[in-house]
Structures are given as structure tokens and as C-alpha cells.
Amino acid sequence: MPRVQSRRSFLLGLASIIGLSASRPTRVFAADSNSSVAFTSDLAQDYALSLLPIVDGSANLEIEQIVPVCQQIGLICGYEISVTREGSPYGYLILDASYPGLLKEITLGDTILPISASLSNAISTYSGQQATNPTVLISYNDIEYGTLVPGTRDCVTNYNNIRSVPIVTEKGIAPQSNNPTSWDAVIINEDDLMLHFQIDDLNGIPFRGVSESLVEARTNKYACVVSALYAVSMHYGLTSSNANQFNPDYYKEIWNVTGTTTYKTNDQGVEYGSTIIPDGIVPFKSLAAQKGRALNTQFFGYQPQFAQYRATIDQGNIGLYHMWINSRNSEGSIKLSGHTVTVTGYFTGHNGSSGIELQWLEVFDGWNTYPRAINYATPNMVKLNGTVFW
């Protein structure tokens, strides 16, 4: 969720917005999270209602609709607020949390339609479908906005351009693709998810992992299974649970005992490894025993059940999730791509508008230090299996 300065301070600062909006805005970001608040649609509405009398003294101005505006990476950055006067269209405002004063654009006047309405007409023209208002706008740049044409992978824009769909959906979150060709379409930030789903049940183990960049800098190696098993080691006391006390020698020890082999080396000399699953688990258990921790494991075959991970987390334990997709490389060719993550939690929820229920795994993805999320029901993964520890 985008954040803005405190509710009181930005409402008191309305007078300065008029001056700011006259010049090209500079993008800035909040430096102090303790003095910021989530920029919700309710807050955007309050802001617009306070702003409208200042910029236009017309009587009977009302807000008709608020539509989220997303960046192409799927994060909500602001809102389009459509305005009516005496029941007739009277323009719109675009509020953006990254703009000083929040006001990115304001266009008011008789019969002026909001961008969402023009995109609704564009959808109808392009697809032959009955016009429907978009549930989210995609911001491509300062002046061009688009929205997904239902039932397609195309976006139409207010400049009548047709773009391929970026990594957002109508609900504004990275898609759980029907045929995912990149890991960005499978593993997403939890904040993006929480914006659009009512969470019904959750449990997780507080965890901060070791990033790929740190691993590479300290070991000159990286393998997802090794990083996942290092995370398991952090949880079960085989190495420090403090990510700042990363032990490169122990990482290399896991690499060696699991039979991880180098499949490529980059220009900087970093080796990238491949580990056979589940063959590497048995020697890892032996390594743990040598260090004084007897670990039990259970290997889940194809398509492990969500309930199995749920029970594991509820018991205070963690596991691995092994996944493969048909990945598209930079030349456009499709190849099989595997990745292993550490499962540190779960949550279930439903979409507020559709009521569709989803199950999500909270994971340490091996690339970042913070937890991320995977839709457990992501279809057309090539093969799935898992390992849990206790």
C-alpha cells in the first residue's frame, strides 16, 4: 500500500498543492515510515473532497467513483477520482503517492469524462464486448493509462495503443498465470496480495533469510536448494539464525554434501549450482546429525497438499517447496526452469468482489531477505514436490 505523510499534515497542506500542481512534479518517497499512513481509497476520497472547493467553486460537486491506479509492477500508487456536478460528468483527479502534494493531474469541466470511462469505451470498441468500467488503471507513464481487456492478454490505453499485459491483473496484483513463464509471475510480494484479498486464516514463523547477493559476495556460489537448506539450518539451530552472521564455510559445506554441481559460471566468476531432489536431503540430514541435531524428514511426491504444509507450520516446523515452470529466456525461447523455496508460513483468503477463495504459501524465495507469497493453486506448473523437516 502506498504511504503518505500523516493525515492531519497533508490535509492541512492543501493550500500548497495549487502551487505545486502548476509545475512538473518531482517524484519523491517517504523517508520516515513512522510519520506516514497508508494511502487508502477512503483517505483519497477525503482528500479530494477537501481539494475540490479550492480548485473549483462550482456548486454540487460530488465524487462518483474511485479507481485504483497501479504501477506496471503491480503496486497501487494512487487513485483516479471521477467527479460529477448535478449528476453530470465533470472531470477527474489523479492522486499519486509519489507526487509532492499527491496531485498528479486534475481536469475539471462540463461533460469531461474520467480516463476510466474512456478506457471502458475503448474496451468495447476493441473487443466488441459491452462497455464496463475498469477495476484498476495501469500507469505506463505520466500521461498514458491502460487496462486489461477481459478474456485477453491485451491492454488498451487512452492513446488507443494496444500493449501486452504487464505483470498486473484487473485486481492490481501480479498474476498467477495460467502458463507462467517467469518467476515474477509465480512469487509475489505479500503487500500486493494483502491489498486485494480478505485474509481468513494465517500462521507463520518469523524469519529473515540471507539474500542471493550476500551469498554470492561471500561464497562466489549460489544454488537455490543450498540456500533453502541453509534457511532450514537457521531455523533448527545448525547455524546462526541472524542473517547478518552468515557463515560462508557452512554454506559451502551444504553445497558439497548435497552433491550440488556447477551448471554455469557468470562473468564475475560466480558458480550457479544444481542439486538433485530428493537425493540431497539424506546427506544434509547426516550433516545436521554431525552438528548435534537429529532431523526427521518427509518427502511429498507430486503435488503436495496444502494441508501438509499447514500442519507443518502449525507445529512450528518448516519445509521446502520444489517447483518447475517453462521459463522464457531473454531470446524468447522456452526452457524448463526449477526453483526451490523455504516454506515459512501460510494464509488463506478470498477476493472481496468475487468471493473466490485462495490458499497461499509464505516463502523465503532465496533471492531476497523478506518473506514472499506463492499462490498454491497456480496452474500448469510442470512438476511440484516438497520436503518438510521436524
mmCIF file of C-alpha atoms in Angstrom:
data_model
loop_
_atom_site.group_PDB
_atom_site.id
_atom_site.type_symbol
_atom_site.label_atom_id
_atom_site.label_comp_id
_atom_site.label_asym_id
_atom_site.label_seq_id
_atom_site.Cartn_x
_atom_site.Cartn_y
_atom_site.Cartn_z
ATOM 1 C CA MET A 1 0.000 0.000 0.000
ATOM 2 C CA PRO A 2 1.464 3.433 -0.887
ATOM 3 C CA ARG A 3 2.059 5.680 2.085
ATOM 4 C CA VAL A 4 1.747 9.431 2.516
ATOM 5 C CA GLN A 5 2.529 11.868 5.282
ATOM 6 C CA SER A 6 0.223 11.924 8.295
ATOM 7 C CA ARG A 7 -3.473 12.507 7.632
ATOM 8 C CA ARG A 8 -3.543 15.789 9.550
ATOM 9 C CA SER A 9 -0.436 17.256 7.950
ATOM 10 C CA PHE A 10 -1.368 16.582 4.350
ATOM 11 C CA LEU A 11 -4.930 17.788 4.784
ATOM 12 C CA LEU A 12 -3.573 20.979 6.330
ATOM 13 C CA GLY A 13 -1.196 21.362 3.400
ATOM 14 C CA LEU A 14 -3.858 21.712 0.718
ATOM 15 C CA ALA A 15 -3.072 25.349 0.039
ATOM 16 C CA SER A 16 0.417 24.439 -1.136
ATOM 17 C CA ILE A 17 -0.886 21.915 -3.667
ATOM 18 C CA ILE A 18 -2.176 24.537 -6.055
ATOM 19 C CA GLY A 19 1.287 25.964 -6.452
ATOM 20 C CA LEU A 20 2.846 22.538 -6.760
ATOM 21 C CA SER A 21 0.449 21.436 -9.475
ATOM 22 C CA ALA A 22 1.435 24.339 -11.694
ATOM 23 C CA SER A 23 4.922 22.916 -12.274
ATOM 24 C CA ARG A 24 6.094 19.489 -13.351
ATOM 25 C CA PRO A 25 6.143 17.364 -10.175
ATOM 26 C CA THR A 26 9.233 15.574 -8.919
ATOM 27 C CA ARG A 27 8.842 12.019 -7.705
ATOM 28 C CA VAL A 28 9.718 11.584 -4.056
ATOM 29 C CA PHE A 29 9.292 8.851 -1.488
ATOM 30 C CA ALA A 30 8.533 8.999 2.215
ATOM 31 C CA ALA A 31 11.710 8.859 4.284
ATOM 32 C CA ASP A 32 10.133 8.316 7.698
ATOM 33 C CA SER A 33 7.622 5.473 7.868
ATOM 34 C CA ASN A 34 6.724 6.410 11.442
ATOM 35 C CA SER A 35 5.117 9.652 10.243
ATOM 36 C CA SER A 36 3.220 8.150 7.320
ATOM 37 C CA VAL A 37 -0.156 6.492 6.855
ATOM 38 C CA ALA A 38 -1.478 4.024 4.295
ATOM 39 C CA PHE A 39 -2.944 5.867 1.299
ATOM 40 C CA THR A 40 -6.326 4.136 1.178
ATOM 41 C CA SER A 41 -9.283 4.900 -1.087
ATOM 42 C CA ASP A 42 -11.122 6.418 1.897
ATOM 43 C CA LEU A 43 -8.236 8.769 2.510
ATOM 44 C CA ALA A 44 -8.110 9.651 -1.187
ATOM 45 C CA GLN A 45 -11.814 10.483 -1.097
ATOM 46 C CA ASP A 46 -11.400 12.735 1.961
ATOM 47 C CA TYR A 47 -8.501 14.458 0.262
ATOM 48 C CA ALA A 48 -10.427 15.042 -2.958
ATOM 49 C CA LEU A 49 -13.457 16.416 -1.103
ATOM 50 C CA SER A 50 -11.198 18.901 0.686
ATOM 51 C CA LEU A 51 -9.391 19.851 -2.519
ATOM 52 C CA LEU A 52 -12.332 20.360 -4.888
ATOM 53 C CA PRO A 53 -13.743 23.565 -3.308
ATOM 54 C CA ILE A 54 -10.271 25.123 -3.508
ATOM 55 C CA VAL A 55 -9.697 24.447 -7.206
ATOM 56 C CA ASP A 56 -13.292 24.882 -8.398
ATOM 57 C CA GLY A 57 -16.049 26.805 -6.659
ATOM 58 C CA SER A 58 -18.860 25.159 -8.600
ATOM 59 C CA ALA A 59 -21.795 24.007 -6.523
ATOM 60 C CA ASN A 60 -22.940 20.408 -6.130
ATOM 61 C CA LEU A 61 -19.629 18.719 -6.990
ATOM 62 C CA GLU A 62 -19.671 15.079 -5.954
ATOM 63 C CA ILE A 63 -17.351 12.107 -6.215
ATOM 64 C CA GLU A 64 -18.798 9.363 -8.379
ATOM 65 C CA GLN A 65 -16.174 6.627 -8.444
ATOM 66 C CA ILE A 66 -12.673 5.839 -7.147
ATOM 67 C CA VAL A 67 -10.485 3.531 -9.252
ATOM 68 C CA PRO A 68 -7.046 2.301 -8.065
ATOM 69 C CA VAL A 69 -4.068 3.221 -10.235
ATOM 70 C CA CYS A 70 -1.239 0.682 -10.374
ATOM 71 C CA GLN A 71 2.352 0.764 -11.482
ATOM 72 C CA GLN A 72 3.268 -1.819 -14.069
ATOM 73 C CA ILE A 73 4.939 -3.939 -11.382
ATOM 74 C CA GLY A 74 1.553 -4.375 -9.728
ATOM 75 C CA LEU A 75 1.765 -1.936 -6.810
ATOM 76 C CA ILE A 76 -1.060 0.534 -6.220
ATOM 77 C CA CYS A 77 0.396 4.029 -6.424
ATOM 78 C CA GLY A 78 -2.772 6.143 -6.251
ATOM 79 C CA TYR A 79 -6.348 6.642 -7.393
ATOM 80 C CA GLU A 80 -8.453 8.146 -10.188
ATOM 81 C CA ILE A 81 -11.375 10.045 -8.677
ATOM 82 C CA SER A 82 -14.213 10.882 -11.058
ATOM 83 C CA VAL A 83 -16.301 13.980 -10.332
ATOM 84 C CA THR A 84 -19.887 14.915 -11.218
ATOM 85 C CA ARG A 85 -21.783 18.178 -10.992
ATOM 86 C CA GLU A 86 -25.521 17.934 -10.511
ATOM 87 C CA GLY A 87 -25.314 14.327 -11.670
ATOM 88 C CA SER A 88 -23.403 15.006 -14.916
ATOM 89 C CA PRO A 89 -19.736 14.211 -15.659
ATOM 90 C CA TYR A 90 -17.403 16.984 -14.526
ATOM 91 C CA GLY A 91 -13.866 15.621 -14.855
ATOM 92 C CA TYR A 92 -11.463 13.750 -12.626
ATOM 93 C CA LEU A 93 -8.411 13.877 -10.381
ATOM 94 C CA ILE A 94 -5.398 11.549 -10.378
ATOM 95 C CA LEU A 95 -3.771 11.264 -6.956
ATOM 96 C CA ASP A 96 -0.358 9.588 -6.738
ATOM 97 C CA ALA A 97 1.532 8.886 -3.509
ATOM 98 C CA SER A 98 4.884 9.532 -5.201
ATOM 99 C CA TYR A 99 3.988 13.118 -6.172
ATOM 100 C CA PRO A 100 4.580 16.102 -3.868
ATOM 101 C CA GLY A 101 1.150 17.099 -2.592
ATOM 102 C CA LEU A 102 -0.248 13.845 -4.058
ATOM 103 C CA LEU A 103 -1.879 15.649 -7.003
ATOM 104 C CA LYS A 104 -0.648 14.220 -10.296
ATOM 105 C CA GLU A 105 -3.405 15.533 -12.563
ATOM 106 C CA ILE A 106 -6.700 17.421 -12.316
ATOM 107 C CA THR A 107 -9.082 18.040 -15.218
ATOM 108 C CA LEU A 108 -12.474 19.586 -14.444
ATOM 109 C CA GLY A 109 -15.220 20.915 -16.667
ATOM 110 C CA ASP A 110 -18.644 20.180 -18.054
ATOM 111 C CA THR A 111 -19.062 16.747 -19.750
ATOM 112 C CA ILE A 112 -15.394 15.762 -19.209
ATOM 113 C CA LEU A 113 -15.200 12.004 -18.660
ATOM 114 C CA PRO A 114 -12.616 10.302 -16.444
ATOM 115 C CA ILE A 115 -9.894 8.207 -18.035
ATOM 116 C CA SER A 116 -11.573 5.014 -16.795
ATOM 117 C CA ALA A 117 -14.724 5.874 -18.759
ATOM 118 C CA SER A 118 -12.775 6.469 -21.960
ATOM 119 C CA LEU A 119 -10.999 3.153 -21.438
ATOM 120 C CA SER A 120 -14.340 1.454 -20.929
ATOM 121 C CA ASN A 121 -15.370 2.698 -24.371
ATOM 122 C CA ALA A 122 -12.020 1.592 -25.812
ATOM 123 C CA ILE A 123 -12.556 -1.926 -24.457
ATOM 124 C CA SER A 124 -15.954 -2.037 -26.131
ATOM 125 C CA THR A 125 -14.542 -0.842 -29.455
ATOM 126 C CA TYR A 126 -11.570 -3.230 -29.364
ATOM 127 C CA SER A 127 -13.341 -6.374 -28.218
ATOM 128 C CA GLY A 128 -16.965 -5.910 -29.169
ATOM 129 C CA GLN A 129 -17.920 -6.525 -25.559
ATOM 130 C CA GLN A 130 -20.348 -4.420 -23.601
ATOM 131 C CA ALA A 131 -18.543 -1.490 -22.024
ATOM 132 C CA THR A 132 -17.604 -1.981 -18.382
ATOM 133 C CA ASN A 133 -15.653 0.337 -16.138
ATOM 134 C CA PRO A 134 -12.124 -0.917 -15.351
ATOM 135 C CA THR A 135 -11.479 -2.059 -11.795
ATOM 136 C CA VAL A 136 -7.919 -0.724 -11.960
ATOM 137 C CA LEU A 137 -5.888 1.587 -14.196
ATOM 138 C CA ILE A 138 -2.319 0.756 -15.185
ATOM 139 C CA SER A 139 0.006 3.764 -15.270
ATOM 140 C CA TYR A 140 2.571 3.430 -18.069
ATOM 141 C CA ASN A 141 3.966 6.951 -17.759
ATOM 142 C CA ASP A 142 2.840 10.442 -16.748
ATOM 143 C CA ILE A 143 0.063 10.649 -19.348
ATOM 144 C CA GLU A 144 -0.740 7.160 -20.653
ATOM 145 C CA TYR A 145 -3.002 4.748 -18.786
ATOM 146 C CA GLY A 146 -4.318 1.351 -19.759
ATOM 147 C CA THR A 147 -6.500 -1.507 -18.596
ATOM 148 C CA LEU A 148 -6.814 -5.192 -19.371
ATOM 149 C CA VAL A 149 -9.363 -6.283 -21.955
ATOM 150 C CA PRO A 150 -11.368 -9.058 -20.204
ATOM 151 C CA GLY A 151 -10.638 -12.505 -21.577
ATOM 152 C CA THR A 152 -7.438 -11.428 -23.371
ATOM 153 C CA ARG A 153 -3.780 -10.711 -22.668
ATOM 154 C CA ASP A 154 -4.059 -7.237 -24.189
ATOM 155 C CA CYS A 155 -4.291 -3.800 -22.624
ATOM 156 C CA VAL A 156 -5.876 -0.807 -24.315
ATOM 157 C CA THR A 157 -4.725 2.691 -23.426
ATOM 158 C CA ASN A 158 -6.192 6.165 -23.500
ATOM 159 C CA TYR A 159 -3.990 6.821 -26.553
ATOM 160 C CA ASN A 160 -5.582 3.914 -28.430
ATOM 161 C CA ASN A 161 -2.434 1.828 -28.134
ATOM 162 C CA ILE A 162 -2.580 -1.916 -27.605
ATOM 163 C CA ARG A 163 0.006 -3.198 -25.152
ATOM 164 C CA SER A 164 0.708 -6.685 -23.908
ATOM 165 C CA VAL A 165 -0.491 -7.126 -20.351
ATOM 166 C CA PRO A 166 2.142 -6.161 -17.775
ATOM 167 C CA ILE A 167 2.555 -8.079 -14.560
ATOM 168 C CA VAL A 168 -0.749 -6.919 -13.118
ATOM 169 C CA THR A 169 -4.323 -8.127 -13.387
ATOM 170 C CA GLU A 170 -7.635 -6.344 -13.148
ATOM 171 C CA LYS A 171 -7.216 -6.571 -9.369
ATOM 172 C CA GLY A 172 -3.835 -4.915 -9.490
ATOM 173 C CA ILE A 173 -1.637 -7.800 -8.350
ATOM 174 C CA ALA A 174 0.987 -9.828 -10.139
ATOM 175 C CA PRO A 175 -0.849 -12.604 -11.978
ATOM 176 C CA GLN A 176 -0.831 -16.243 -11.076
ATOM 177 C CA SER A 177 -0.502 -17.030 -14.728
ATOM 178 C CA ASN A 178 -2.277 -19.904 -16.472
ATOM 179 C CA ASN A 179 1.084 -20.623 -18.071
ATOM 180 C CA PRO A 180 3.744 -18.850 -16.009
ATOM 181 C CA THR A 181 6.917 -18.150 -17.984
ATOM 182 C CA SER A 182 8.787 -16.195 -15.320
ATOM 183 C CA TRP A 183 9.204 -16.474 -11.575
ATOM 184 C CA ASP A 184 7.859 -12.924 -11.261
ATOM 185 C CA ALA A 185 4.506 -14.408 -12.276
ATOM 186 C CA VAL A 186 4.670 -17.068 -9.574
ATOM 187 C CA ILE A 187 6.240 -15.446 -6.499
ATOM 188 C CA ILE A 188 4.916 -12.052 -5.449
ATOM 189 C CA ASN A 189 5.278 -9.595 -2.589
ATOM 190 C CA GLU A 190 2.886 -10.166 0.289
ATOM 191 C CA ASP A 191 1.896 -6.483 0.392
ATOM 192 C CA ASP A 192 0.479 -6.771 -3.135
ATOM 193 C CA LEU A 193 -1.619 -9.727 -2.061
ATOM 194 C CA MET A 194 -2.947 -8.169 1.141
ATOM 195 C CA LEU A 195 -4.316 -5.208 -0.820
ATOM 196 C CA HIS A 196 -6.804 -7.315 -2.724
ATOM 197 C CA PHE A 197 -7.765 -10.274 -0.561
ATOM 198 C CA GLN A 198 -9.535 -10.593 2.750
ATOM 199 C CA ILE A 199 -7.284 -12.846 4.836
ATOM 200 C CA ASP A 200 -9.280 -15.552 6.644
ATOM 201 C CA ASP A 201 -6.589 -17.642 8.328
ATOM 202 C CA LEU A 202 -2.830 -17.397 8.650
ATOM 203 C CA ASN A 203 0.153 -18.662 10.579
ATOM 204 C CA GLY A 204 3.849 -18.199 10.070
ATOM 205 C CA ILE A 205 7.288 -18.439 11.578
ATOM 206 C CA PRO A 206 9.184 -15.132 11.907
ATOM 207 C CA PHE A 207 12.048 -15.437 9.500
ATOM 208 C CA ARG A 208 14.650 -13.297 7.782
ATOM 209 C CA GLY A 209 16.682 -15.081 5.147
ATOM 210 C CA VAL A 210 20.042 -14.473 3.504
ATOM 211 C CA SER A 211 19.888 -12.763 0.114
ATOM 212 C CA GLU A 212 21.386 -14.196 -3.060
ATOM 213 C CA SER A 213 23.598 -11.121 -3.442
ATOM 214 C CA LEU A 214 25.145 -11.673 0.009
ATOM 215 C CA VAL A 215 25.657 -15.380 -0.651
ATOM 216 C CA GLU A 216 27.374 -14.667 -3.957
ATOM 217 C CA ALA A 217 29.569 -11.957 -2.452
ATOM 218 C CA ARG A 218 30.726 -14.170 0.425
ATOM 219 C CA THR A 219 30.964 -17.585 -1.258
ATOM 220 C CA ASN A 220 31.216 -16.951 -5.014
ATOM 221 C CA LYS A 221 28.460 -19.557 -5.306
ATOM 222 C CA TYR A 222 24.657 -19.730 -5.376
ATOM 223 C CA ALA A 223 22.178 -22.615 -5.572
ATOM 224 C CA CYS A 224 18.530 -22.339 -4.590
ATOM 225 C CA VAL A 225 18.415 -25.715 -2.819
ATOM 226 C CA VAL A 226 21.551 -24.885 -0.853
ATOM 227 C CA SER A 227 20.079 -21.518 0.161
ATOM 228 C CA ALA A 228 16.824 -23.221 1.151
ATOM 229 C CA LEU A 229 18.685 -25.781 3.277
ATOM 230 C CA TYR A 230 20.759 -23.002 4.818
ATOM 231 C CA ALA A 231 17.439 -21.397 5.834
ATOM 232 C CA VAL A 232 16.363 -24.734 7.354
ATOM 233 C CA SER A 233 19.660 -24.749 9.239
ATOM 234 C CA MET A 234 18.975 -21.264 10.587
ATOM 235 C CA HIS A 235 15.592 -22.388 11.901
ATOM 236 C CA TYR A 236 16.844 -25.569 13.579
ATOM 237 C CA GLY A 237 19.965 -24.065 15.159
ATOM 238 C CA LEU A 238 22.601 -25.591 12.869
ATOM 239 C CA THR A 239 23.933 -22.122 12.174
ATOM 240 C CA SER A 240 23.144 -18.629 13.441
ATOM 241 C CA SER A 241 19.543 -17.505 12.950
ATOM 242 C CA ASN A 242 20.861 -13.962 12.457
ATOM 243 C CA ALA A 243 21.154 -13.310 8.719
ATOM 244 C CA ASN A 244 23.887 -10.761 9.452
ATOM 245 C CA GLN A 245 26.049 -13.614 10.787
ATOM 246 C CA PHE A 246 26.030 -15.573 7.538
ATOM 247 C CA ASN A 247 28.547 -18.444 7.601
ATOM 248 C CA PRO A 248 30.065 -18.882 4.116
ATOM 249 C CA ASP A 249 32.005 -22.005 5.109
ATOM 250 C CA TYR A 250 28.816 -23.746 6.253
ATOM 251 C CA TYR A 251 27.056 -22.737 3.013
ATOM 252 C CA LYS A 252 29.877 -24.390 1.046
ATOM 253 C CA GLU A 253 29.631 -27.442 3.304
ATOM 254 C CA ILE A 254 25.945 -27.866 2.404
ATOM 255 C CA TRP A 255 26.872 -27.410 -1.266
ATOM 256 C CA ASN A 256 29.421 -30.228 -1.067
ATOM 257 C CA VAL A 257 27.465 -32.802 0.977
ATOM 258 C CA THR A 258 24.299 -32.454 -1.134
ATOM 259 C CA GLY A 259 26.211 -33.194 -4.328
ATOM 260 C CA THR A 260 25.429 -29.793 -5.826
ATOM 261 C CA THR A 261 27.196 -29.326 -9.162
ATOM 262 C CA THR A 262 28.042 -26.164 -11.087
ATOM 263 C CA TYR A 263 25.994 -25.763 -14.257
ATOM 264 C CA LYS A 264 27.212 -22.300 -15.224
ATOM 265 C CA THR A 265 29.617 -19.562 -14.146
ATOM 266 C CA ASN A 266 28.943 -15.881 -14.766
ATOM 267 C CA ASP A 267 31.394 -13.225 -15.939
ATOM 268 C CA GLN A 268 32.286 -12.389 -12.325
ATOM 269 C CA GLY A 269 33.217 -15.991 -11.602
ATOM 270 C CA VAL A 270 30.098 -16.818 -9.521
ATOM 271 C CA GLU A 271 29.178 -20.505 -9.784
ATOM 272 C CA TYR A 272 25.496 -21.432 -10.042
ATOM 273 C CA GLY A 273 24.616 -24.886 -8.799
ATOM 274 C CA SER A 274 22.067 -27.627 -9.443
ATOM 275 C CA THR A 275 21.009 -30.133 -6.771
ATOM 276 C CA ILE A 276 19.103 -33.366 -7.351
ATOM 277 C CA ILE A 277 15.940 -33.576 -5.233
ATOM 278 C CA PRO A 278 15.418 -35.537 -3.029
ATOM 279 C CA ASP A 279 18.914 -37.077 -3.207
ATOM 280 C CA GLY A 280 20.500 -34.120 -1.411
ATOM 281 C CA ILE A 281 18.224 -34.380 1.640
ATOM 282 C CA VAL A 282 19.733 -37.570 3.131
ATOM 283 C CA PRO A 283 23.330 -36.260 3.279
ATOM 284 C CA PHE A 284 22.010 -32.956 4.655
ATOM 285 C CA LYS A 285 20.359 -34.895 7.495
ATOM 286 C CA SER A 286 23.696 -36.603 8.161
ATOM 287 C CA LEU A 287 25.403 -33.210 8.298
ATOM 288 C CA ALA A 288 22.779 -31.992 10.772
ATOM 289 C CA ALA A 289 23.322 -35.079 12.944
ATOM 290 C CA GLN A 290 27.068 -34.402 12.981
ATOM 291 C CA LYS A 291 26.272 -30.952 14.337
ATOM 292 C CA GLY A 292 24.083 -32.387 17.092
ATOM 293 C CA ARG A 293 20.594 -32.067 15.596
ATOM 294 C CA ALA A 294 18.684 -35.164 14.520
ATOM 295 C CA LEU A 295 16.214 -34.075 11.850
ATOM 296 C CA ASN A 296 13.230 -36.058 10.640
ATOM 297 C CA THR A 297 12.019 -35.501 7.097
ATOM 298 C CA GLN A 298 9.082 -36.399 4.920
ATOM 299 C CA PHE A 299 9.170 -36.128 1.156
ATOM 300 C CA PHE A 300 5.931 -35.183 -0.580
ATOM 301 C CA GLY A 301 5.608 -36.526 -4.094
ATOM 302 C CA TYR A 302 3.927 -34.781 -6.995
ATOM 303 C CA GLN A 303 1.536 -32.005 -5.959
ATOM 304 C CA PRO A 304 1.940 -31.973 -2.159
ATOM 305 C CA GLN A 305 -1.206 -30.998 -0.309
ATOM 306 C CA PHE A 306 -1.657 -27.537 1.144
ATOM 307 C CA ALA A 307 -2.872 -29.200 4.360
ATOM 308 C CA GLN A 308 0.501 -30.904 4.736
ATOM 309 C CA TYR A 309 2.346 -27.597 4.790
ATOM 310 C CA ARG A 310 -0.326 -26.101 7.009
ATOM 311 C CA ALA A 311 0.145 -28.846 9.602
ATOM 312 C CA THR A 312 3.925 -28.449 9.402
ATOM 313 C CA ILE A 313 3.790 -24.710 10.098
ATOM 314 C CA ASP A 314 1.210 -25.121 12.880
ATOM 315 C CA GLN A 315 3.680 -27.462 14.600
ATOM 316 C CA GLY A 316 6.426 -24.822 14.419
ATOM 317 C CA ASN A 317 8.373 -26.532 11.632
ATOM 318 C CA ILE A 318 9.318 -25.514 8.100
ATOM 319 C CA GLY A 319 9.778 -27.238 4.753
ATOM 320 C CA LEU A 320 10.907 -26.904 1.165
ATOM 321 C CA TYR A 321 8.742 -26.450 -1.937
ATOM 322 C CA HIS A 322 10.297 -27.613 -5.207
ATOM 323 C CA MET A 323 8.775 -26.136 -8.383
ATOM 324 C CA TRP A 324 9.364 -26.128 -12.138
ATOM 325 C CA ILE A 325 7.968 -23.888 -14.867
ATOM 326 C CA ASN A 326 8.518 -23.461 -18.585
ATOM 327 C CA SER A 327 10.555 -20.266 -18.410
ATOM 328 C CA ARG A 328 11.077 -17.831 -21.297
ATOM 329 C CA ASN A 329 14.656 -16.581 -21.646
ATOM 330 C CA SER A 330 15.812 -13.193 -22.986
ATOM 331 C CA GLU A 331 15.823 -14.546 -26.562
ATOM 332 C CA GLY A 332 12.220 -15.685 -26.217
ATOM 333 C CA SER A 333 12.958 -19.406 -26.120
ATOM 334 C CA ILE A 334 11.143 -21.639 -23.629
ATOM 335 C CA LYS A 335 13.125 -23.895 -21.312
ATOM 336 C CA LEU A 336 12.426 -25.838 -18.129
ATOM 337 C CA SER A 337 13.368 -23.795 -15.059
ATOM 338 C CA GLY A 338 13.390 -25.151 -11.496
ATOM 339 C CA HIS A 339 13.444 -23.349 -8.171
ATOM 340 C CA THR A 340 13.262 -24.361 -4.514
ATOM 341 C CA VAL A 341 11.940 -22.115 -1.739
ATOM 342 C CA THR A 342 11.626 -22.452 2.034
ATOM 343 C CA VAL A 343 8.032 -22.528 3.291
ATOM 344 C CA THR A 344 7.772 -20.379 6.434
ATOM 345 C CA GLY A 345 4.008 -19.844 6.674
ATOM 346 C CA TYR A 346 0.611 -19.975 5.029
ATOM 347 C CA PHE A 347 -2.556 -17.942 4.701
ATOM 348 C CA THR A 348 -5.968 -18.376 3.151
ATOM 349 C CA GLY A 349 -8.307 -15.669 1.943
ATOM 350 C CA HIS A 350 -10.934 -14.604 -0.536
ATOM 351 C CA ASN A 351 -11.361 -11.853 -3.052
ATOM 352 C CA GLY A 352 -13.788 -9.263 -1.745
ATOM 353 C CA SER A 353 -15.636 -8.817 -5.045
ATOM 354 C CA SER A 354 -15.642 -12.350 -6.466
ATOM 355 C CA GLY A 355 -15.606 -14.335 -3.240
ATOM 356 C CA ILE A 356 -13.055 -16.732 -4.770
ATOM 357 C CA GLU A 357 -11.017 -18.437 -2.059
ATOM 358 C CA LEU A 358 -7.270 -18.897 -2.447
ATOM 359 C CA GLN A 359 -4.538 -20.644 -0.497
ATOM 360 C CA TRP A 360 -1.084 -19.109 -0.276
ATOM 361 C CA LEU A 361 2.281 -20.272 0.979
ATOM 362 C CA GLU A 362 4.541 -17.733 2.645
ATOM 363 C CA VAL A 363 8.073 -18.457 1.456
ATOM 364 C CA PHE A 364 11.672 -17.365 1.674
ATOM 365 C CA ASP A 365 12.496 -17.324 -2.040
ATOM 366 C CA GLY A 366 16.307 -17.487 -1.743
ATOM 367 C CA TRP A 367 16.727 -14.200 -3.609
ATOM 368 C CA ASN A 368 15.507 -11.673 -1.042
ATOM 369 C CA THR A 369 15.704 -11.435 2.746
ATOM 370 C CA TYR A 370 11.982 -10.963 3.358
ATOM 371 C CA PRO A 371 9.041 -13.392 3.024
ATOM 372 C CA ARG A 372 7.052 -13.506 -0.220
ATOM 373 C CA ALA A 373 3.953 -15.386 -1.367
ATOM 374 C CA ILE A 374 3.023 -18.163 -3.792
ATOM 375 C CA ASN A 375 -0.495 -18.996 -4.875
ATOM 376 C CA TYR A 376 -0.684 -22.673 -4.007
ATOM 377 C CA ALA A 377 -3.145 -23.289 -6.832
ATOM 378 C CA THR A 378 -1.013 -21.737 -9.588
ATOM 379 C CA PRO A 379 -1.907 -23.953 -12.553
ATOM 380 C CA ASN A 380 0.311 -25.523 -15.210
ATOM 381 C CA MET A 381 3.427 -25.788 -13.103
ATOM 382 C CA VAL A 382 5.388 -28.561 -14.759
ATOM 383 C CA LYS A 383 6.003 -30.593 -11.593
ATOM 384 C CA LEU A 384 5.841 -29.968 -7.877
ATOM 385 C CA ASN A 385 7.089 -31.760 -4.801
ATOM 386 C CA GLY A 386 8.194 -30.896 -1.294
ATOM 387 C CA THR A 387 10.130 -31.823 1.818
ATOM 388 C CA VAL A 388 9.262 -30.968 5.420
ATOM 389 C CA PHE A 389 11.514 -31.138 8.499
ATOM 390 C CA TRP A 390 10.886 -31.592 12.203
#
